[in-house]
Amino acid sequence: MMLQSHSRFLLQTLLTRAQNLDKAVELDYQWIEFDDVRYHVQVTMKNPNILLLSVSLPNPPPEAMSFDGLPLGAIEAIKTTYGTGFQILDPPRDGFSLTLKLNFSKLRPDEGYRNSLLTKLASIREVVMGAPLKIILKHLASRTVAPELDRLVAIMHRPNETFFLVPKADKVTVAFPMRFKDSVDTILATSFLKQFVEARRAASLSSAPSCSWSPTAPQELEGAPKETLSANAGFVTFVIMPRHVEGEKLDRTVWNLSTFHAYVSYHVKCSEGFMHTRMRRRVESMIQALDQAKPLEKTRSMNNRSFKRLVSF
């Protein structure tokens, strides 16, 4: 199961507001989603057609490429994706990395267009955090390398954590140091990743990016800061070829790579939940069997003496 690129709660909030513009309702929602991305949606009674969306990203580690708290190319990606329908506030609201202003009254009345635009807005996390990765993979599609990104590149994907890219004209190598705080999660993740690599060898997945796992850092990460190479669940490496980023495949590849750690964490937690459920069911069946084991009493006489035998099933 792959994670959806849009925030479901944000999309629901936007669609509900778009469908009730005739009602002056004040909104002030804040919430945090996976990988510590925080959202704030605000609508005032004074300007019911104006919606402010603020996004706070985790603080980037020193090795990650960022400008004013945003990943490389984020502003350009926002302008390209959303066009003139949104205004970027500078500076953003206090405590946030980015604030967008949306005027519902300036949107076209076509419902299909509006829903499509709001779905894109609900995918703001993908647009912003995937911006540097998209730049590199776009150049790969044209078999070139961006001049400022022709070396080992670190991209933030979790709080204080990065993954690495080695861009070349004919391929891009992507390496993930996999870290988990819980010891059980580490064991399950290591087993999952080994099976993940084995599954890639199936004939039906021959066109997928090549994948490998190793307990130590691969050669491609030579030159990376040592503190970034601590990985208790090993390293996963993908090799992305131009055919993997052609046309509509580009956005999907960007999203899948950006959320790979969250994808693994999701399946690790599902595995834990599944095992706990199986153990509970097993214990319940054993307790039920013990409850049904009622003692039966048999009496027999021998030499005019009475004996009682307890028989249980």
mmCIF file of C-alpha atoms in Angstrom:
data_model
loop_
_atom_site.group_PDB
_atom_site.id
_atom_site.type_symbol
_atom_site.label_atom_id
_atom_site.label_comp_id
_atom_site.label_asym_id
_atom_site.label_seq_id
_atom_site.Cartn_x
_atom_site.Cartn_y
_atom_site.Cartn_z
ATOM 1 C CA MET A 1 0.000 0.000 0.000
ATOM 2 C CA MET A 2 1.383 3.392 -1.034
ATOM 3 C CA LEU A 3 0.708 6.617 0.838
ATOM 4 C CA GLN A 4 -1.530 9.205 -0.795
ATOM 5 C CA SER A 5 0.193 12.381 -1.904
ATOM 6 C CA HIS A 6 -2.520 14.702 -0.604
ATOM 7 C CA SER A 7 -3.507 15.380 2.992
ATOM 8 C CA ARG A 8 -6.992 13.929 3.396
ATOM 9 C CA PHE A 9 -7.973 16.288 6.199
ATOM 10 C CA LEU A 10 -6.689 19.321 4.310
ATOM 11 C CA LEU A 11 -8.541 18.277 1.144
ATOM 12 C CA GLN A 12 -11.770 17.715 3.085
ATOM 13 C CA THR A 13 -11.412 21.143 4.734
ATOM 14 C CA LEU A 14 -10.811 22.896 1.400
ATOM 15 C CA LEU A 15 -13.695 21.172 -0.395
ATOM 16 C CA THR A 16 -16.107 21.837 2.474
ATOM 17 C CA ARG A 17 -15.168 25.508 2.491
ATOM 18 C CA ALA A 18 -15.516 25.783 -1.307
ATOM 19 C CA GLN A 19 -19.006 24.303 -1.154
ATOM 20 C CA ASN A 20 -20.184 26.691 1.576
ATOM 21 C CA LEU A 21 -18.886 30.080 0.477
ATOM 22 C CA ASP A 22 -22.287 31.648 1.116
ATOM 23 C CA LYS A 23 -21.841 30.972 4.828
ATOM 24 C CA ALA A 24 -19.541 33.251 6.804
ATOM 25 C CA VAL A 25 -17.772 30.684 8.976
ATOM 26 C CA GLU A 26 -14.573 31.199 10.929
ATOM 27 C CA LEU A 27 -11.996 28.418 10.639
ATOM 28 C CA ASP A 28 -8.824 27.965 12.673
ATOM 29 C CA TYR A 29 -7.427 24.428 12.327
ATOM 30 C CA GLN A 30 -3.956 23.196 13.228
ATOM 31 C CA TRP A 31 -2.697 19.627 12.951
ATOM 32 C CA ILE A 32 0.484 17.604 12.423
ATOM 33 C CA GLU A 33 0.895 14.795 9.912
ATOM 34 C CA PHE A 34 3.604 12.181 9.397
ATOM 35 C CA ASP A 35 7.259 13.242 9.361
ATOM 36 C CA ASP A 36 6.416 16.220 11.575
ATOM 37 C CA VAL A 37 4.785 18.425 8.906
ATOM 38 C CA ARG A 38 2.447 20.957 10.581
ATOM 39 C CA TYR A 39 -0.527 22.666 8.891
ATOM 40 C CA HIS A 40 -2.613 25.708 9.804
ATOM 41 C CA VAL A 41 -5.815 26.681 7.951
ATOM 42 C CA GLN A 42 -7.440 29.998 8.794
ATOM 43 C CA VAL A 43 -10.588 31.759 7.538
ATOM 44 C CA THR A 44 -11.993 34.864 9.242
ATOM 45 C CA MET A 45 -15.566 36.175 9.428
ATOM 46 C CA LYS A 46 -14.345 39.476 7.984
ATOM 47 C CA ASN A 47 -13.002 37.872 4.770
ATOM 48 C CA PRO A 48 -14.877 34.582 4.312
ATOM 49 C CA ASN A 49 -13.554 34.116 0.744
ATOM 50 C CA ILE A 50 -9.890 34.334 1.814
ATOM 51 C CA LEU A 51 -8.179 31.194 3.102
ATOM 52 C CA LEU A 52 -4.660 31.166 4.529
ATOM 53 C CA LEU A 53 -2.750 27.896 4.464
ATOM 54 C CA SER A 54 0.493 27.779 6.450
ATOM 55 C CA VAL A 55 2.920 24.853 6.436
ATOM 56 C CA SER A 56 5.768 24.213 8.852
ATOM 57 C CA LEU A 57 8.483 21.774 7.794
ATOM 58 C CA PRO A 58 11.026 20.083 10.064
ATOM 59 C CA ASN A 59 14.267 22.005 10.555
ATOM 60 C CA PRO A 60 16.663 20.833 7.833
ATOM 61 C CA PRO A 61 19.963 19.281 8.965
ATOM 62 C CA PRO A 62 23.191 21.091 7.960
ATOM 63 C CA GLU A 63 23.946 18.794 5.015
ATOM 64 C CA ALA A 64 20.522 19.320 3.346
ATOM 65 C CA MET A 65 20.108 21.940 0.623
ATOM 66 C CA SER A 66 17.622 24.580 1.771
ATOM 67 C CA PHE A 67 16.953 28.305 1.509
ATOM 68 C CA ASP A 68 15.049 30.234 4.191
ATOM 69 C CA GLY A 69 13.797 26.959 5.688
ATOM 70 C CA LEU A 70 12.469 25.619 2.375
ATOM 71 C CA PRO A 71 14.023 22.941 0.151
ATOM 72 C CA LEU A 72 15.861 23.970 -2.998
ATOM 73 C CA GLY A 73 13.428 24.958 -5.760
ATOM 74 C CA ALA A 74 10.320 24.965 -3.533
ATOM 75 C CA ILE A 75 9.089 28.453 -4.475
ATOM 76 C CA GLU A 76 9.523 27.783 -8.205
ATOM 77 C CA ALA A 77 7.702 24.451 -7.812
ATOM 78 C CA ILE A 78 4.760 26.182 -6.104
ATOM 79 C CA LYS A 79 4.484 28.793 -8.864
ATOM 80 C CA THR A 80 4.665 26.118 -11.564
ATOM 81 C CA THR A 81 2.081 23.853 -9.916
ATOM 82 C CA TYR A 82 -0.485 26.421 -8.798
ATOM 83 C CA GLY A 83 -0.029 29.253 -11.291
ATOM 84 C CA THR A 84 -1.524 32.625 -10.407
ATOM 85 C CA GLY A 85 -4.390 31.266 -8.312
ATOM 86 C CA PHE A 86 -2.388 31.590 -5.096
ATOM 87 C CA GLN A 87 -0.311 34.270 -3.438
ATOM 88 C CA ILE A 88 2.838 33.445 -1.484
ATOM 89 C CA LEU A 89 3.035 35.645 1.599
ATOM 90 C CA ASP A 90 6.468 37.005 2.411
ATOM 91 C CA PRO A 91 7.265 36.678 5.231
ATOM 92 C CA PRO A 92 5.113 33.669 6.186
ATOM 93 C CA ARG A 93 3.084 33.527 9.376
ATOM 94 C CA ASP A 94 5.108 33.275 12.573
ATOM 95 C CA GLY A 95 6.308 29.746 13.285
ATOM 96 C CA PHE A 96 5.739 28.500 9.719
ATOM 97 C CA SER A 97 7.975 27.918 6.716
ATOM 98 C CA LEU A 98 5.404 28.889 4.086
ATOM 99 C CA THR A 99 2.033 30.663 3.888
ATOM 100 C CA LEU A 100 -0.260 30.627 0.840
ATOM 101 C CA LYS A 101 -3.252 32.925 0.354
ATOM 102 C CA LEU A 102 -6.218 31.595 -1.628
ATOM 103 C CA ASN A 103 -9.097 33.809 -2.793
ATOM 104 C CA PHE A 104 -12.084 31.563 -3.574
ATOM 105 C CA SER A 105 -13.917 34.402 -5.341
ATOM 106 C CA LYS A 106 -11.221 34.512 -8.045
ATOM 107 C CA LEU A 107 -11.460 30.825 -8.903
ATOM 108 C CA ARG A 108 -13.349 29.687 -11.987
ATOM 109 C CA PRO A 109 -16.868 28.457 -11.153
ATOM 110 C CA ASP A 110 -16.260 25.135 -12.916
ATOM 111 C CA GLU A 111 -16.550 22.481 -10.200
ATOM 112 C CA GLY A 112 -14.173 20.023 -11.851
ATOM 113 C CA TYR A 113 -11.459 22.661 -12.209
ATOM 114 C CA ARG A 114 -11.933 23.795 -8.621
ATOM 115 C CA ASN A 115 -11.761 20.278 -7.186
ATOM 116 C CA SER A 116 -8.627 19.528 -9.219
ATOM 117 C CA LEU A 117 -6.935 22.717 -8.014
ATOM 118 C CA LEU A 118 -7.836 22.089 -4.365
ATOM 119 C CA THR A 119 -6.540 18.508 -4.617
ATOM 120 C CA LYS A 120 -3.228 19.924 -5.850
ATOM 121 C CA LEU A 121 -3.218 22.350 -2.939
ATOM 122 C CA ALA A 122 -3.802 19.464 -0.526
ATOM 123 C CA SER A 123 -0.601 17.933 -1.975
ATOM 124 C CA ILE A 124 1.484 20.938 -0.897
ATOM 125 C CA ARG A 125 3.812 18.678 1.090
ATOM 126 C CA GLU A 126 4.717 16.711 -2.037
ATOM 127 C CA VAL A 127 5.260 19.891 -4.060
ATOM 128 C CA VAL A 128 7.520 21.553 -1.465
ATOM 129 C CA MET A 129 9.561 18.667 -0.042
ATOM 130 C CA GLY A 130 9.883 16.916 -3.406
ATOM 131 C CA ALA A 131 11.134 20.048 -5.220
ATOM 132 C CA PRO A 132 14.916 19.313 -5.202
ATOM 133 C CA LEU A 133 14.341 15.654 -6.074
ATOM 134 C CA LYS A 134 12.089 16.675 -8.958
ATOM 135 C CA ILE A 135 14.746 19.024 -10.337
ATOM 136 C CA ILE A 136 17.314 16.212 -10.393
ATOM 137 C CA LEU A 137 14.941 13.653 -11.937
ATOM 138 C CA LYS A 138 13.750 16.132 -14.580
ATOM 139 C CA HIS A 139 17.343 16.487 -15.737
ATOM 140 C CA LEU A 140 17.647 12.701 -15.735
ATOM 141 C CA ALA A 141 14.657 12.481 -18.079
ATOM 142 C CA SER A 142 16.583 14.658 -20.545
ATOM 143 C CA ARG A 143 19.827 12.791 -19.758
ATOM 144 C CA THR A 144 21.570 15.811 -18.295
ATOM 145 C CA VAL A 145 22.794 16.892 -14.853
ATOM 146 C CA ALA A 146 21.894 20.201 -13.219
ATOM 147 C CA PRO A 147 25.099 22.306 -12.920
ATOM 148 C CA GLU A 148 24.605 23.053 -9.210
ATOM 149 C CA LEU A 149 23.586 19.453 -8.434
ATOM 150 C CA ASP A 150 26.423 17.479 -10.003
ATOM 151 C CA ARG A 151 27.740 16.006 -6.743
ATOM 152 C CA LEU A 152 26.455 14.048 -3.751
ATOM 153 C CA VAL A 153 23.164 15.718 -2.783
ATOM 154 C CA ALA A 154 21.443 15.408 0.609
ATOM 155 C CA ILE A 155 17.650 15.878 0.766
ATOM 156 C CA MET A 156 15.667 16.106 3.993
ATOM 157 C CA HIS A 157 12.758 13.691 4.317
ATOM 158 C CA ARG A 158 12.299 13.367 8.089
ATOM 159 C CA PRO A 159 13.145 15.538 11.113
ATOM 160 C CA ASN A 160 16.946 15.881 11.214
ATOM 161 C CA GLU A 161 17.362 13.070 8.668
ATOM 162 C CA THR A 162 18.296 13.027 4.992
ATOM 163 C CA PHE A 163 18.641 10.636 2.108
ATOM 164 C CA PHE A 164 21.281 10.982 -0.593
ATOM 165 C CA LEU A 165 21.374 11.212 -4.374
ATOM 166 C CA VAL A 166 24.258 10.784 -6.794
ATOM 167 C CA PRO A 167 23.113 12.399 -10.068
ATOM 168 C CA LYS A 168 24.555 11.291 -13.403
ATOM 169 C CA ALA A 169 23.369 11.836 -16.947
ATOM 170 C CA ASP A 170 22.260 8.217 -17.425
ATOM 171 C CA LYS A 171 21.099 7.329 -13.899
ATOM 172 C CA VAL A 172 20.492 8.665 -10.401
ATOM 173 C CA THR A 173 21.501 6.566 -7.400
ATOM 174 C CA VAL A 174 19.319 7.108 -4.322
ATOM 175 C CA ALA A 175 20.523 5.841 -0.925
ATOM 176 C CA PHE A 176 18.465 5.758 2.274
ATOM 177 C CA PRO A 177 20.050 5.307 5.717
ATOM 178 C CA MET A 178 17.261 3.493 7.615
ATOM 179 C CA ARG A 179 16.970 4.403 11.296
ATOM 180 C CA PHE A 180 14.411 3.328 13.887
ATOM 181 C CA LYS A 181 14.224 4.198 17.570
ATOM 182 C CA ASP A 182 12.475 1.036 18.773
ATOM 183 C CA SER A 183 14.503 -2.199 18.788
ATOM 184 C CA VAL A 184 11.510 -4.262 17.638
ATOM 185 C CA ASP A 185 10.906 -1.851 14.758
ATOM 186 C CA THR A 186 14.566 -2.192 13.783
ATOM 187 C CA ILE A 187 14.355 -6.000 13.614
ATOM 188 C CA LEU A 188 11.103 -5.982 11.643
ATOM 189 C CA ALA A 189 12.326 -3.258 9.281
ATOM 190 C CA THR A 190 15.558 -5.127 8.554
ATOM 191 C CA SER A 191 13.626 -8.293 7.726
ATOM 192 C CA PHE A 192 11.116 -6.314 5.635
ATOM 193 C CA LEU A 193 13.846 -4.567 3.629
ATOM 194 C CA LYS A 194 15.639 -7.833 2.869
ATOM 195 C CA GLN A 195 12.384 -9.314 1.580
ATOM 196 C CA PHE A 196 11.709 -6.073 -0.311
ATOM 197 C CA VAL A 197 14.976 -6.525 -2.214
ATOM 198 C CA GLU A 198 14.227 -10.204 -2.884
ATOM 199 C CA ALA A 199 10.772 -9.336 -4.249
ATOM 200 C CA ARG A 200 12.366 -6.957 -6.768
ATOM 201 C CA ARG A 201 13.996 -9.983 -8.452
ATOM 202 C CA ALA A 202 10.610 -11.329 -9.545
ATOM 203 C CA ALA A 203 10.065 -11.393 -13.314
ATOM 204 C CA SER A 204 6.941 -9.257 -13.003
ATOM 205 C CA LEU A 205 9.046 -6.422 -11.505
ATOM 206 C CA SER A 206 11.868 -6.528 -14.022
ATOM 207 C CA SER A 207 11.143 -2.969 -15.183
ATOM 208 C CA ALA A 208 11.202 -1.506 -11.651
ATOM 209 C CA PRO A 209 14.291 0.366 -10.377
ATOM 210 C CA SER A 210 17.049 -1.956 -9.196
ATOM 211 C CA CYS A 211 17.206 -2.178 -5.418
ATOM 212 C CA SER A 212 19.814 -3.375 -2.928
ATOM 213 C CA TRP A 213 20.225 -3.533 0.850
ATOM 214 C CA SER A 214 23.453 -3.564 2.855
ATOM 215 C CA PRO A 215 24.257 -3.268 6.570
ATOM 216 C CA THR A 216 26.977 -0.688 5.821
ATOM 217 C CA ALA A 217 27.025 2.490 3.759
ATOM 218 C CA PRO A 218 27.428 1.930 -0.010
ATOM 219 C CA GLN A 219 30.396 3.346 -1.904
ATOM 220 C CA GLU A 220 28.248 6.111 -3.381
ATOM 221 C CA LEU A 221 28.071 7.766 0.051
ATOM 222 C CA GLU A 222 31.783 8.413 0.318
ATOM 223 C CA GLY A 223 32.197 12.014 1.401
ATOM 224 C CA ALA A 224 28.937 12.179 3.334
ATOM 225 C CA PRO A 225 29.186 13.434 6.945
ATOM 226 C CA LYS A 226 29.822 10.515 9.294
ATOM 227 C CA GLU A 227 26.976 11.456 11.615
ATOM 228 C CA THR A 228 24.516 10.975 8.744
ATOM 229 C CA LEU A 229 25.631 7.404 8.095
ATOM 230 C CA SER A 230 24.425 5.814 11.327
ATOM 231 C CA ALA A 231 21.722 3.373 10.287
ATOM 232 C CA ASN A 232 20.626 0.566 12.620
ATOM 233 C CA ALA A 233 18.457 -1.002 9.888
ATOM 234 C CA GLY A 234 21.016 -0.772 7.106
ATOM 235 C CA PHE A 235 21.030 1.127 3.818
ATOM 236 C CA VAL A 236 18.618 0.791 0.889
ATOM 237 C CA THR A 237 19.818 1.892 -2.547
ATOM 238 C CA PHE A 238 17.717 2.463 -5.681
ATOM 239 C CA VAL A 239 19.033 3.141 -9.174
ATOM 240 C CA ILE A 240 16.640 5.364 -11.146
ATOM 241 C CA MET A 241 16.926 5.260 -14.921
ATOM 242 C CA PRO A 242 15.465 7.732 -17.469
ATOM 243 C CA ARG A 243 12.599 5.347 -18.264
ATOM 244 C CA HIS A 244 11.409 5.602 -14.655
ATOM 245 C CA VAL A 245 10.805 9.366 -14.899
ATOM 246 C CA GLU A 246 9.260 9.689 -18.349
ATOM 247 C CA GLY A 247 6.065 11.719 -18.614
ATOM 248 C CA GLU A 248 3.567 11.047 -15.815
ATOM 249 C CA LYS A 249 5.979 8.653 -14.073
ATOM 250 C CA LEU A 250 8.004 11.608 -12.800
ATOM 251 C CA ASP A 251 5.566 12.798 -10.109
ATOM 252 C CA ARG A 252 4.900 9.250 -8.913
ATOM 253 C CA THR A 253 8.616 8.481 -8.642
ATOM 254 C CA VAL A 254 9.261 11.719 -6.741
ATOM 255 C CA TRP A 255 6.489 10.956 -4.242
ATOM 256 C CA ASN A 256 7.471 7.306 -3.748
ATOM 257 C CA LEU A 257 11.088 8.222 -3.037
ATOM 258 C CA SER A 258 10.172 11.169 -0.794
ATOM 259 C CA THR A 259 7.973 8.962 1.405
ATOM 260 C CA PHE A 260 9.952 5.714 1.283
ATOM 261 C CA HIS A 261 10.870 5.778 4.983
ATOM 262 C CA ALA A 262 7.239 6.508 5.921
ATOM 263 C CA TYR A 263 6.168 3.620 3.643
ATOM 264 C CA VAL A 264 8.509 1.204 5.446
ATOM 265 C CA SER A 265 7.440 2.518 8.875
ATOM 266 C CA TYR A 266 3.786 2.036 7.947
ATOM 267 C CA HIS A 267 4.309 -1.611 7.001
ATOM 268 C CA VAL A 268 6.445 -2.257 10.095
ATOM 269 C CA LYS A 269 3.644 -0.969 12.339
ATOM 270 C CA CYS A 270 1.086 -3.000 10.384
ATOM 271 C CA SER A 271 3.210 -6.116 10.895
ATOM 272 C CA GLU A 272 3.398 -5.436 14.627
ATOM 273 C CA GLY A 273 -0.352 -4.954 14.812
ATOM 274 C CA PHE A 274 -0.961 -8.151 12.828
ATOM 275 C CA MET A 275 1.287 -10.213 15.121
ATOM 276 C CA HIS A 276 -0.330 -8.754 18.239
ATOM 277 C CA THR A 277 -3.779 -9.582 16.853
ATOM 278 C CA ARG A 278 -2.747 -13.176 16.071
ATOM 279 C CA MET A 279 -1.286 -13.619 19.563
ATOM 280 C CA ARG A 280 -4.423 -12.232 21.213
ATOM 281 C CA ARG A 281 -6.631 -14.551 19.160
ATOM 282 C CA ARG A 282 -4.434 -17.515 20.072
ATOM 283 C CA VAL A 283 -4.619 -16.686 23.783
ATOM 284 C CA GLU A 284 -8.398 -16.213 23.551
ATOM 285 C CA SER A 285 -8.805 -19.624 21.875
ATOM 286 C CA MET A 286 -6.698 -21.293 24.592
ATOM 287 C CA ILE A 287 -8.722 -19.604 27.341
ATOM 288 C CA GLN A 288 -11.937 -20.723 25.627
ATOM 289 C CA ALA A 289 -10.666 -24.311 25.484
ATOM 290 C CA LEU A 290 -9.819 -24.207 29.202
ATOM 291 C CA ASP A 291 -13.227 -22.780 30.039
ATOM 292 C CA GLN A 292 -14.895 -25.670 28.212
ATOM 293 C CA ALA A 293 -12.878 -28.287 30.114
ATOM 294 C CA LYS A 294 -15.472 -29.043 32.827
ATOM 295 C CA PRO A 295 -14.649 -31.854 35.285
ATOM 296 C CA LEU A 296 -16.950 -34.962 35.212
ATOM 297 C CA GLU A 297 -17.412 -37.146 38.247
ATOM 298 C CA LYS A 298 -17.440 -40.956 38.018
ATOM 299 C CA THR A 299 -18.232 -43.139 41.010
ATOM 300 C CA ARG A 300 -17.550 -46.840 41.330
ATOM 301 C CA SER A 301 -17.640 -49.271 44.226
ATOM 302 C CA MET A 302 -14.948 -51.777 45.055
ATOM 303 C CA ASN A 303 -15.218 -53.995 48.061
ATOM 304 C CA ASN A 304 -18.072 -51.883 49.340
ATOM 305 C CA ARG A 305 -15.834 -48.871 49.255
ATOM 306 C CA SER A 306 -16.628 -45.831 47.225
ATOM 307 C CA PHE A 307 -14.073 -44.149 44.952
ATOM 308 C CA LYS A 308 -14.419 -40.937 43.036
ATOM 309 C CA ARG A 309 -12.431 -40.188 39.880
ATOM 310 C CA LEU A 310 -12.260 -36.761 38.312
ATOM 311 C CA VAL A 311 -12.071 -36.830 34.565
ATOM 312 C CA SER A 312 -11.456 -33.668 32.571
ATOM 313 C CA PHE A 313 -11.473 -33.016 28.866
#
